[in-house]
Amino acid sequence: MLRPVIMAAGLLLLSACGASTDPDTLLAHAREAYAAESDQAARIDLLQLLKQRPDDPGALALLAQVQVRLGDGEGAIATLDKLGPQATGTPDMVRLRAEAELLRGQPERAVALLARDQSPAAWRIRAGAALAREDQPGALSAYAAGAAAGYDMRLLIAYARLLMDGEDWPAAERLLAQLKQRDAKALSVQLLEGDLLAAQDRQDEARKVLAAAAQQAPTRVEPLLGQAALADAAGRDDEVERLVKAAEAIAPDDVRVREWVVQVAQLKGDWATVRERLAPYEASLDPRSADGLAYAEALLNLGQPEQARALFRRALAASPQNPYSRLMLAEAQLATGDARTALETIRPLAKAAAAGERELDLAERAARAAGSPEAAGFAQRRSGLAETQRLMRQGEDAAARGQWPAAVAAYSALKARGEDAEVLRRLAIAASRSGQHDLAIASADRAMALDATNPDMQFAAGVVRLDAGRDAPRGLALIEAALVADPKNTVFRARLARAKAAGLRPEG
């Protein structure tokens, strides 16, 4: 199954080894690669060319563009400095420097360089500067101004992705339609379409788009990793592993590929590989990230529970609503012999109506080790778990297919088995999507009452009000409160920006 992709990658390497080293030929190849969005290939050709002609203005200008697209702001500035006066000779070059400044964390300098430039590209950079300042409404306004100024593929893609963060699917689809009219074969447009379809739970359509993109661009990992994400969501572990191996054959040193390699090893319980892959980055791992949590779980499974406990404690402190961090911290606490603390940690998850086998099993083990009479209750709930899990799967499957009345029925049946904030939150969203706004608002408010400090509950209570067109100031205030509690949540931030762009204002 991997042979076509591996062969394509091998042929690329062979052609590179036997390719001409003539500077003009290298420049031509680099331009072709840049046009095809193969930025790494273009970069390799340009660096080889510049070894022979270090002051070649065409090569330096193209290298700066490549570096910007690769996110290397510092490198782009250094390249532009080598160009001297030519680096500021045209509006395009000024915009290129502005974008490089933005990439190196200088949004104000980037905006100042643009001066009165009203081109779509300039508005795209201004939008990026607004996002760097966490000004989502300003970014939306800048993108809108840029879209009105003329067609720019990169602007429309970035604009669409910001709209997707705010779940404004119709607006994102309108932008995608414009992109497909002009640049349907561009890989970045195909990836946007795949991501937009996946975000709307149109998994089969997304898979077809990404498979076609992978066939068109056999030396790029993005379509393969996009398909891996879809397979992972569907629980097709063998397919995930196949796709990740194909991506690793193309770009083994790509950070995104490394993350998926770690995830596959984690799925297989290959903890030695997880630790081996992540140990070199231990000092820089965010404990809340997928890699950070995987590394901590590897330590736990490889007989280092104290180290794992410290990492999971940091992860839960940084993200108190993450159930996985809480579950694994309790596992680590139990492994270090601290059963009573483990029981305290796992209890909120185990008492939830939506608790699964793993939560209840851990709670029972911790309770027994701590000598708590709660163990019998957890064991009894495990014996009746099948129906709860059936209803949860039923609700999730219906929601994934957009069959919202069926999702409402499943979550309502779950609610009847015992009130739980997460079940009520899901019921609220399903009811809102099916037009049952009274039920949506009542369910969201009850979820918030049961778990008042959880920003997910506040966000849901705000969103169902906005979607119902009722009490918008209160809805906006709730979303703002959720963002205060979880300031790095891009979905919260984008939905708030979308509401404010529509002219809504919070209460008070």
Short mmCIF file of C-alpha atoms in Angstrom, two decimals:
data_model
loop_
_atom_site.label_atom_id
_atom_site.label_comp_id
_atom_site.label_asym_id
_atom_site.label_seq_id
_atom_site.Cartn_x
_atom_site.Cartn_y
_atom_site.Cartn_z
CA MET A 1 0.00 0.00 0.00
CA LEU A 2 2.86 2.39 0.67
CA ARG A 3 4.78 1.58 -2.50
CA PRO A 4 3.47 4.39 -4.81
CA VAL A 5 4.20 7.14 -2.28
CA ILE A 6 7.56 5.75 -1.26
CA MET A 7 8.54 5.33 -4.91
CA ALA A 8 7.50 8.91 -5.65
CA ALA A 9 9.61 10.17 -2.79
CA GLY A 10 12.53 8.03 -3.92
CA LEU A 11 12.29 9.24 -7.50
CA LEU A 12 12.28 12.80 -6.24
CA LEU A 13 15.47 12.16 -4.31
CA LEU A 14 17.10 10.43 -7.28
CA SER A 15 16.17 13.27 -9.58
CA ALA A 16 17.59 15.74 -7.09
CA CYS A 17 20.84 13.80 -6.87
CA GLY A 18 21.17 13.69 -10.65
CA ALA A 19 19.80 17.16 -11.31
CA SER A 20 21.76 19.91 -12.97
CA THR A 21 23.77 22.24 -10.76
CA ASP A 22 23.61 25.00 -13.37
CA PRO A 23 22.43 28.14 -11.51
CA ASP A 24 19.88 29.14 -14.14
CA THR A 25 18.43 25.64 -14.19
CA LEU A 26 18.26 25.58 -10.38
CA LEU A 27 16.44 28.92 -10.37
CA ALA A 28 13.94 27.65 -12.94
CA HIS A 29 13.34 24.51 -10.89
CA ALA A 30 12.91 26.58 -7.72
CA ARG A 31 10.30 28.77 -9.40
CA GLU A 32 8.40 25.70 -10.56
CA ALA A 33 8.53 24.20 -7.07
CA TYR A 34 7.36 27.48 -5.50
CA ALA A 35 4.43 27.69 -7.92
CA ALA A 36 3.51 24.10 -6.99
CA GLU A 37 3.67 25.01 -3.25
CA SER A 38 6.66 22.66 -2.77
CA ASP A 39 8.48 25.19 -0.63
CA GLN A 40 11.09 22.87 0.86
CA ALA A 41 12.14 21.68 -2.60
CA ALA A 42 12.40 25.30 -3.77
CA ARG A 43 14.48 26.17 -0.73
CA ILE A 44 16.97 23.35 -1.40
CA ASP A 45 17.46 24.45 -5.02
CA LEU A 46 17.90 28.10 -4.03
CA LEU A 47 20.45 27.38 -1.33
CA GLN A 48 22.45 25.29 -3.80
CA LEU A 49 22.29 28.12 -6.34
CA LEU A 50 23.38 30.74 -3.81
CA LYS A 51 26.50 28.76 -2.99
CA GLN A 52 27.60 29.55 -6.55
CA ARG A 53 26.06 33.01 -6.94
CA PRO A 54 25.61 34.40 -3.40
CA ASP A 55 24.40 37.81 -4.58
CA ASP A 56 21.91 36.62 -7.22
CA PRO A 57 18.97 39.04 -6.73
CA GLY A 58 16.36 36.76 -8.27
CA ALA A 59 17.38 33.85 -6.09
CA LEU A 60 17.51 35.98 -2.94
CA ALA A 61 14.08 37.49 -3.60
CA LEU A 62 12.54 34.06 -4.21
CA LEU A 63 14.29 32.58 -1.17
CA ALA A 64 12.78 35.31 1.02
CA GLN A 65 9.32 34.44 -0.33
CA VAL A 66 9.93 30.75 0.35
CA GLN A 67 11.16 31.48 3.87
CA VAL A 68 8.05 33.53 4.61
CA ARG A 69 5.78 30.73 3.40
CA LEU A 70 7.74 28.31 5.60
CA GLY A 71 7.23 30.63 8.59
CA ASP A 72 10.92 31.58 8.90
CA GLY A 73 10.66 35.30 9.58
CA GLU A 74 14.20 35.69 10.87
CA GLY A 75 15.65 33.93 7.83
CA ALA A 76 13.57 36.05 5.47
CA ILE A 77 14.75 39.30 7.08
CA ALA A 78 18.37 38.15 6.79
CA THR A 79 17.83 37.30 3.12
CA LEU A 80 16.15 40.65 2.40
CA ASP A 81 19.02 42.48 4.10
CA LYS A 82 21.42 40.81 1.65
CA LEU A 83 19.39 42.31 -1.21
CA GLY A 84 20.07 45.82 0.03
CA PRO A 85 18.06 48.62 -1.67
CA GLN A 86 16.33 46.12 -3.94
CA ALA A 87 14.50 44.76 -0.90
CA THR A 88 12.45 47.97 -0.65
CA GLY A 89 12.26 48.81 -4.34
CA THR A 90 8.72 47.59 -5.00
CA PRO A 91 5.48 47.31 -3.02
CA ASP A 92 5.72 43.51 -3.24
CA MET A 93 9.12 43.54 -1.55
CA VAL A 94 7.91 45.93 1.16
CA ARG A 95 4.96 43.62 1.84
CA LEU A 96 7.35 40.68 1.98
CA ARG A 97 9.42 42.41 4.67
CA ALA A 98 6.25 43.33 6.56
CA GLU A 99 5.15 39.70 6.58
CA ALA A 100 8.59 38.60 7.74
CA GLU A 101 8.40 41.12 10.60
CA LEU A 102 5.01 39.70 11.54
CA LEU A 103 6.44 36.19 11.61
CA ARG A 104 9.24 37.27 13.93
CA GLY A 105 6.75 38.72 16.42
CA GLN A 106 6.76 42.38 15.36
CA PRO A 107 3.12 43.11 14.35
CA GLU A 108 3.37 46.88 14.90
CA ARG A 109 6.47 47.12 12.73
CA ALA A 110 4.72 45.07 10.05
CA VAL A 111 1.70 47.38 9.98
CA ALA A 112 3.93 50.49 9.90
CA LEU A 113 5.76 49.18 6.84
CA LEU A 114 2.49 48.79 4.95
CA ALA A 115 1.68 52.50 5.33
CA ARG A 116 -1.30 53.22 3.04
CA ASP A 117 -1.02 50.06 0.96
CA GLN A 118 -4.60 49.00 0.15
CA SER A 119 -3.79 45.77 -1.72
CA PRO A 120 -5.39 42.46 -0.67
CA ALA A 121 -1.96 41.16 0.42
CA ALA A 122 -1.47 44.18 2.68
CA TRP A 123 -4.86 43.61 4.30
CA ARG A 124 -3.95 39.96 4.84
CA ILE A 125 -0.83 41.03 6.74
CA ARG A 126 -2.85 43.57 8.76
CA ALA A 127 -5.26 40.78 9.67
CA GLY A 128 -2.34 38.65 10.80
CA ALA A 129 -1.08 41.53 12.93
CA ALA A 130 -4.52 41.86 14.52
CA LEU A 131 -4.54 38.16 15.34
CA ALA A 132 -1.08 38.50 16.88
CA ARG A 133 -2.61 41.14 19.18
CA GLU A 134 -5.55 38.78 19.88
CA ASP A 135 -7.87 41.26 18.14
CA GLN A 136 -10.21 38.85 16.35
CA PRO A 137 -12.78 41.50 15.33
CA GLY A 138 -9.97 43.60 13.86
CA ALA A 139 -8.73 40.58 11.91
CA LEU A 140 -12.20 39.88 10.50
CA SER A 141 -12.52 43.52 9.42
CA ALA A 142 -9.09 43.46 7.76
CA TYR A 143 -9.86 40.22 5.92
CA ALA A 144 -13.18 41.63 4.73
CA ALA A 145 -11.45 44.78 3.46
CA GLY A 146 -8.85 42.70 1.67
CA ALA A 147 -11.47 40.47 0.06
CA ALA A 148 -13.27 43.58 -1.18
CA ALA A 149 -10.02 44.98 -2.61
CA GLY A 150 -9.44 42.06 -4.96
CA TYR A 151 -8.68 38.36 -5.22
CA ASP A 152 -5.83 36.95 -3.13
CA MET A 153 -5.67 33.20 -2.56
CA ARG A 154 -3.73 33.33 0.69
CA LEU A 155 -6.02 36.01 2.14
CA LEU A 156 -9.19 34.06 1.36
CA ILE A 157 -7.74 30.86 2.81
CA ALA A 158 -6.71 32.58 6.04
CA TYR A 159 -10.08 34.39 6.19
CA ALA A 160 -11.97 31.12 5.70
CA ARG A 161 -10.00 29.39 8.44
CA LEU A 162 -10.78 32.17 10.91
CA LEU A 163 -14.46 31.89 10.02
CA MET A 164 -14.23 28.13 10.55
CA ASP A 165 -12.86 28.71 14.05
CA GLY A 166 -16.06 30.63 14.75
CA GLU A 167 -18.16 27.84 13.12
CA ASP A 168 -19.45 30.24 10.47
CA TRP A 169 -19.70 27.48 7.87
CA PRO A 170 -21.80 29.34 5.26
CA ALA A 171 -19.36 32.27 5.09
CA ALA A 172 -16.37 29.91 4.88
CA GLU A 173 -18.08 27.96 2.09
CA ARG A 174 -18.66 31.16 0.11
CA LEU A 175 -14.96 31.95 0.28
CA LEU A 176 -14.08 28.39 -0.70
CA ALA A 177 -16.33 28.71 -3.75
CA GLN A 178 -14.36 31.81 -4.84
CA LEU A 179 -11.09 29.96 -4.35
CA LYS A 180 -12.23 26.95 -6.36
CA GLN A 181 -13.20 29.21 -9.26
CA ARG A 182 -9.65 30.56 -9.52
CA ASP A 183 -7.31 28.04 -7.85
CA ALA A 184 -9.15 24.72 -7.63
CA LYS A 185 -5.95 22.70 -8.15
CA ALA A 186 -3.90 24.53 -5.53
CA LEU A 187 -3.01 22.14 -2.71
CA SER A 188 -3.78 24.72 -0.02
CA VAL A 189 -7.29 25.15 -1.45
CA GLN A 190 -7.85 21.39 -1.49
CA LEU A 191 -6.66 21.14 2.11
CA LEU A 192 -9.02 23.94 3.12
CA GLU A 193 -11.92 22.12 1.46
CA GLY A 194 -11.01 18.87 3.22
CA ASP A 195 -10.79 20.60 6.60
CA LEU A 196 -14.07 22.46 6.06
CA LEU A 197 -15.89 19.26 5.14
CA ALA A 198 -14.41 17.43 8.13
CA ALA A 199 -15.38 20.27 10.48
CA GLN A 200 -18.98 19.89 9.32
CA ASP A 201 -18.89 16.12 9.94
CA ARG A 202 -18.95 15.36 6.20
CA GLN A 203 -16.25 12.77 6.65
CA ASP A 204 -16.71 10.74 3.45
CA GLU A 205 -16.56 13.87 1.28
CA ALA A 206 -13.51 15.11 3.17
CA ARG A 207 -11.76 11.78 2.66
CA LYS A 208 -12.33 11.91 -1.11
CA VAL A 209 -10.95 15.45 -1.36
CA LEU A 210 -7.85 14.64 0.66
CA ALA A 211 -7.24 11.36 -1.20
CA ALA A 212 -7.33 13.26 -4.49
CA ALA A 213 -4.93 15.86 -3.06
CA ALA A 214 -2.54 13.10 -1.97
CA GLN A 215 -2.58 11.63 -5.46
CA GLN A 216 -1.94 15.04 -7.02
CA ALA A 217 0.88 15.88 -4.57
CA PRO A 218 2.57 12.55 -3.73
CA THR A 219 5.56 14.21 -2.05
CA ARG A 220 3.50 16.28 0.42
CA VAL A 221 2.51 15.01 3.86
CA GLU A 222 -0.47 17.29 4.54
CA PRO A 223 -3.08 15.27 2.60
CA LEU A 224 -1.87 12.06 4.22
CA LEU A 225 -2.02 13.54 7.72
CA GLY A 226 -5.46 14.97 7.00
CA GLN A 227 -6.66 11.52 6.05
CA ALA A 228 -5.00 10.10 9.17
CA ALA A 229 -7.00 12.54 11.31
CA LEU A 230 -10.24 11.37 9.67
CA ALA A 231 -9.30 7.71 10.15
CA ASP A 232 -8.38 8.38 13.78
CA ALA A 233 -11.75 10.03 14.44
CA ALA A 234 -13.46 6.98 12.95
CA GLY A 235 -11.39 4.56 15.07
CA ARG A 236 -9.64 2.95 12.10
CA ASP A 237 -6.26 2.44 13.76
CA ASP A 238 -4.75 0.29 10.99
CA GLU A 239 -5.51 2.97 8.41
CA VAL A 240 -4.00 5.65 10.65
CA GLU A 241 -0.79 3.65 10.93
CA ARG A 242 -0.61 3.08 7.16
CA LEU A 243 -1.06 6.77 6.36
CA VAL A 244 1.44 7.89 8.99
CA LYS A 245 4.06 5.46 7.69
CA ALA A 246 3.53 6.90 4.22
CA ALA A 247 4.02 10.43 5.55
CA GLU A 248 7.12 9.36 7.49
CA ALA A 249 8.63 7.92 4.29
CA ILE A 250 8.29 11.37 2.71
CA ALA A 251 9.31 13.68 5.57
CA PRO A 252 10.61 11.83 8.65
CA ASP A 253 11.89 15.03 10.29
CA ASP A 254 8.66 17.03 9.90
CA VAL A 255 7.34 17.97 13.36
CA ARG A 256 3.77 17.22 12.31
CA VAL A 257 4.80 13.74 11.16
CA ARG A 258 6.67 13.15 14.42
CA GLU A 259 3.53 13.95 16.39
CA TRP A 260 1.56 11.37 14.42
CA VAL A 261 4.31 8.76 14.76
CA VAL A 262 4.11 9.25 18.52
CA GLN A 263 0.33 8.94 18.45
CA VAL A 264 0.50 5.66 16.51
CA ALA A 265 3.02 4.28 18.99
CA GLN A 266 0.73 5.39 21.80
CA LEU A 267 -2.25 3.60 20.23
CA LYS A 268 -0.17 0.41 20.01
CA GLY A 269 1.11 0.73 23.57
CA ASP A 270 4.67 1.04 22.30
CA TRP A 271 5.79 3.27 25.16
CA ALA A 272 9.49 2.80 24.55
CA THR A 273 9.10 4.39 21.11
CA VAL A 274 7.05 7.23 22.56
CA ARG A 275 9.75 8.00 25.11
CA GLU A 276 12.55 7.62 22.57
CA ARG A 277 10.88 10.03 20.15
CA LEU A 278 10.02 12.68 22.74
CA ALA A 279 12.90 12.52 25.22
CA PRO A 280 15.08 14.96 23.19
CA TYR A 281 12.31 17.58 23.51
CA GLU A 282 11.40 16.94 27.16
CA ALA A 283 12.41 20.39 28.41
CA SER A 284 10.29 22.21 25.83
CA LEU A 285 7.17 20.01 25.86
CA ASP A 286 3.95 21.74 26.89
CA PRO A 287 2.47 19.35 29.49
CA ARG A 288 -1.04 20.03 28.07
CA SER A 289 -0.09 19.17 24.51
CA ALA A 290 -0.65 15.79 22.89
CA ASP A 291 3.10 15.14 22.94
CA GLY A 292 3.41 16.27 26.56
CA LEU A 293 0.63 13.96 27.71
CA ALA A 294 1.95 11.07 25.62
CA TYR A 295 5.41 11.48 27.15
CA ALA A 296 3.99 11.46 30.68
CA GLU A 297 1.94 8.34 29.93
CA ALA A 298 5.04 6.65 28.53
CA LEU A 299 6.93 7.37 31.75
CA LEU A 300 4.04 5.95 33.77
CA ASN A 301 3.99 2.74 31.73
CA LEU A 302 7.78 2.39 31.83
CA GLY A 303 8.01 2.38 35.61
CA GLN A 304 8.55 6.08 36.37
CA PRO A 305 5.25 7.00 38.07
CA GLU A 306 6.64 9.86 40.19
CA GLN A 307 7.88 11.72 37.10
CA ALA A 308 4.61 11.00 35.33
CA ARG A 309 2.65 12.25 38.34
CA ALA A 310 4.50 15.58 38.30
CA LEU A 311 3.85 16.05 34.58
CA PHE A 312 0.16 15.16 34.79
CA ARG A 313 -0.25 17.49 37.78
CA ARG A 314 1.17 20.35 35.72
CA ALA A 315 -1.09 19.44 32.79
CA LEU A 316 -4.23 19.43 34.93
CA ALA A 317 -3.28 22.69 36.64
CA ALA A 318 -2.86 24.34 33.24
CA SER A 319 -6.08 22.85 31.82
CA PRO A 320 -8.44 21.90 34.68
CA GLN A 321 -11.25 20.79 32.34
CA ASN A 322 -9.17 18.18 30.51
CA PRO A 323 -10.59 14.77 31.53
CA TYR A 324 -7.61 12.87 30.13
CA SER A 325 -5.18 14.81 32.33
CA ARG A 326 -7.35 14.12 35.37
CA LEU A 327 -7.68 10.42 34.55
CA MET A 328 -3.96 9.95 34.03
CA LEU A 329 -3.01 11.95 37.11
CA ALA A 330 -5.20 9.62 39.16
CA GLU A 331 -3.52 6.60 37.53
CA ALA A 332 -0.11 8.02 38.42
CA GLN A 333 -1.19 8.78 41.98
CA LEU A 334 -2.46 5.25 42.41
CA ALA A 335 0.76 3.86 40.95
CA THR A 336 2.77 5.77 43.56
CA GLY A 337 0.66 4.27 46.36
CA ASP A 338 -1.42 7.39 47.06
CA ALA A 339 -4.83 5.76 46.67
CA ARG A 340 -6.79 8.29 48.70
CA THR A 341 -5.56 11.21 46.58
CA ALA A 342 -6.18 9.19 43.41
CA LEU A 343 -9.79 8.65 44.50
CA GLU A 344 -10.26 12.38 45.10
CA THR A 345 -8.82 13.12 41.67
CA ILE A 346 -10.91 10.61 39.71
CA ARG A 347 -14.18 11.08 41.63
CA PRO A 348 -15.54 13.99 39.48
CA LEU A 349 -15.14 11.90 36.33
CA ALA A 350 -16.42 8.66 37.87
CA LYS A 351 -19.56 10.28 39.30
CA ALA A 352 -20.53 11.75 35.93
CA ALA A 353 -23.44 10.05 34.16
CA ALA A 354 -21.28 9.72 31.06
CA ALA A 355 -18.45 7.96 32.91
CA GLY A 356 -17.00 5.06 30.95
CA GLU A 357 -15.37 1.77 31.80
CA ARG A 358 -11.94 3.27 32.31
CA GLU A 359 -13.08 5.97 34.73
CA LEU A 360 -15.22 3.60 36.78
CA ASP A 361 -12.56 0.89 36.86
CA LEU A 362 -9.93 3.33 38.09
CA ALA A 363 -12.30 4.78 40.67
CA GLU A 364 -13.13 1.29 41.94
CA ARG A 365 -9.45 0.31 42.18
CA ALA A 366 -8.57 3.55 43.98
CA ALA A 367 -11.51 3.18 46.38
CA ARG A 368 -10.59 -0.42 47.21
CA ALA A 369 -6.94 0.50 47.78
CA ALA A 370 -8.04 3.40 50.02
CA GLY A 371 -10.49 1.20 51.95
CA SER A 372 -13.45 3.33 50.84
CA PRO A 373 -17.02 1.95 50.76
CA GLU A 374 -17.48 3.82 47.46
CA ALA A 375 -15.84 0.87 45.69
CA ALA A 376 -19.08 -1.14 45.73
CA GLY A 377 -21.01 1.72 44.13
CA PHE A 378 -18.50 2.10 41.33
CA ALA A 379 -18.56 -1.66 40.73
CA GLN A 380 -22.36 -1.65 40.55
CA ARG A 381 -22.33 1.17 38.01
CA ARG A 382 -19.82 -0.73 35.88
CA SER A 383 -22.25 -3.66 35.69
CA GLY A 384 -24.91 -1.40 34.13
CA LEU A 385 -22.55 0.48 31.88
CA ALA A 386 -23.57 -1.07 28.56
CA GLU A 387 -26.79 0.91 28.16
CA THR A 388 -25.13 4.22 29.08
CA GLN A 389 -22.38 3.64 26.55
CA ARG A 390 -24.91 2.61 23.89
CA LEU A 391 -26.84 5.86 24.34
CA MET A 392 -23.66 7.94 24.33
CA ARG A 393 -22.47 6.31 21.07
CA GLN A 394 -25.94 6.78 19.61
CA GLY A 395 -25.86 10.48 20.42
CA GLU A 396 -22.33 10.95 19.12
CA ASP A 397 -23.06 9.08 15.88
CA ALA A 398 -26.25 11.06 15.25
CA ALA A 399 -24.44 14.35 15.90
CA ALA A 400 -21.61 13.34 13.55
CA ARG A 401 -24.17 12.75 10.79
CA GLY A 402 -26.02 15.99 11.53
CA GLN A 403 -29.13 14.07 12.62
CA TRP A 404 -29.88 16.41 15.47
CA PRO A 405 -33.36 15.19 16.53
CA ALA A 406 -31.90 11.69 16.96
CA ALA A 407 -29.03 13.16 18.99
CA VAL A 408 -31.57 14.99 21.18
CA ALA A 409 -33.40 11.70 21.78
CA ALA A 410 -30.22 9.87 22.79
CA TYR A 411 -28.95 12.60 25.11
CA SER A 412 -32.43 13.03 26.64
CA ALA A 413 -32.46 9.30 27.44
CA LEU A 414 -29.02 9.67 29.02
CA LYS A 415 -30.22 12.64 31.05
CA ALA A 416 -33.07 10.50 32.41
CA ARG A 417 -30.48 8.11 33.86
CA GLY A 418 -28.99 10.91 35.99
CA GLU A 419 -28.15 14.57 35.59
CA ASP A 420 -24.68 15.30 34.29
CA ALA A 421 -23.25 18.59 33.07
CA GLU A 422 -21.53 17.15 29.98
CA VAL A 423 -24.64 15.24 28.88
CA LEU A 424 -26.71 18.40 29.34
CA ARG A 425 -24.18 20.43 27.34
CA ARG A 426 -24.39 17.97 24.46
CA LEU A 427 -28.19 17.95 24.71
CA ALA A 428 -28.18 21.77 24.56
CA ILE A 429 -26.08 21.85 21.39
CA ALA A 430 -28.16 19.13 19.69
CA ALA A 431 -31.41 20.85 20.65
CA SER A 432 -30.12 24.18 19.36
CA ARG A 433 -29.12 22.64 16.02
CA SER A 434 -32.55 21.02 15.68
CA GLY A 435 -34.37 24.29 16.41
CA GLN A 436 -35.57 23.33 19.92
CA HIS A 437 -34.32 26.55 21.46
CA ASP A 438 -36.26 26.41 24.74
CA LEU A 439 -34.81 22.98 25.49
CA ALA A 440 -31.35 24.15 24.38
CA ILE A 441 -31.25 27.15 26.70
CA ALA A 442 -32.75 25.28 29.66
CA SER A 443 -30.29 22.39 29.23
CA ALA A 444 -27.27 24.69 28.85
CA ASP A 445 -28.23 26.70 31.91
CA ARG A 446 -28.67 23.54 33.98
CA ALA A 447 -25.26 22.27 32.79
CA MET A 448 -23.72 25.58 33.83
CA ALA A 449 -25.42 25.37 37.24
CA LEU A 450 -24.01 21.87 37.78
CA ASP A 451 -20.46 22.85 36.71
CA ALA A 452 -20.27 26.59 37.19
CA THR A 453 -16.52 26.96 36.77
CA ASN A 454 -16.31 25.02 33.49
CA PRO A 455 -15.83 27.41 30.54
CA ASP A 456 -17.26 24.82 28.12
CA MET A 457 -20.60 25.10 29.92
CA GLN A 458 -20.51 28.90 29.85
CA PHE A 459 -19.66 28.87 26.15
CA ALA A 460 -22.53 26.50 25.32
CA ALA A 461 -24.99 28.63 27.30
CA GLY A 462 -23.83 31.69 25.36
CA VAL A 463 -23.89 30.04 21.94
CA VAL A 464 -27.40 28.58 22.23
CA ARG A 465 -28.70 32.05 23.09
CA LEU A 466 -27.01 33.62 20.08
CA ASP A 467 -28.24 30.84 17.79
CA ALA A 468 -31.78 31.26 19.13
CA GLY A 469 -31.64 35.03 18.65
CA ARG A 470 -32.58 35.52 22.30
CA ASP A 471 -30.92 37.64 24.95
CA ALA A 472 -27.84 38.25 22.80
CA PRO A 473 -26.13 40.53 25.37
CA ARG A 474 -26.29 37.76 27.97
CA GLY A 475 -25.08 35.21 25.42
CA LEU A 476 -22.13 37.40 24.50
CA ALA A 477 -21.26 37.97 28.16
CA LEU A 478 -21.21 34.23 28.77
CA ILE A 479 -18.86 33.64 25.84
CA GLU A 480 -16.60 36.43 27.14
CA ALA A 481 -16.59 34.76 30.57
CA ALA A 482 -15.64 31.44 28.98
CA LEU A 483 -12.76 33.13 27.16
CA VAL A 484 -11.53 34.74 30.37
CA ALA A 485 -11.44 31.28 31.95
CA ASP A 486 -9.75 29.70 28.91
CA PRO A 487 -7.96 32.57 27.12
CA LYS A 488 -6.12 30.39 24.59
CA ASN A 489 -9.27 28.74 23.24
CA THR A 490 -9.40 29.77 19.57
CA VAL A 491 -13.00 28.57 19.12
CA PHE A 492 -14.22 30.79 21.97
CA ARG A 493 -12.26 33.75 20.64
CA ALA A 494 -13.43 33.32 17.05
CA ARG A 495 -17.11 32.95 18.01
CA LEU A 496 -16.87 36.09 20.14
CA ALA A 497 -15.29 37.99 17.25
CA ARG A 498 -17.99 36.79 14.87
CA ALA A 499 -20.73 38.00 17.24
CA LYS A 500 -19.11 41.40 17.74
CA ALA A 501 -18.58 41.76 13.99
CA ALA A 502 -22.35 41.32 13.66
CA GLY A 503 -22.83 44.32 15.94
CA LEU A 504 -23.70 42.47 19.16
CA ARG A 505 -22.58 43.87 22.48
CA PRO A 506 -22.46 42.23 25.93
CA GLU A 507 -24.77 43.20 28.75
CA GLY A 508 -23.73 45.73 31.34
#
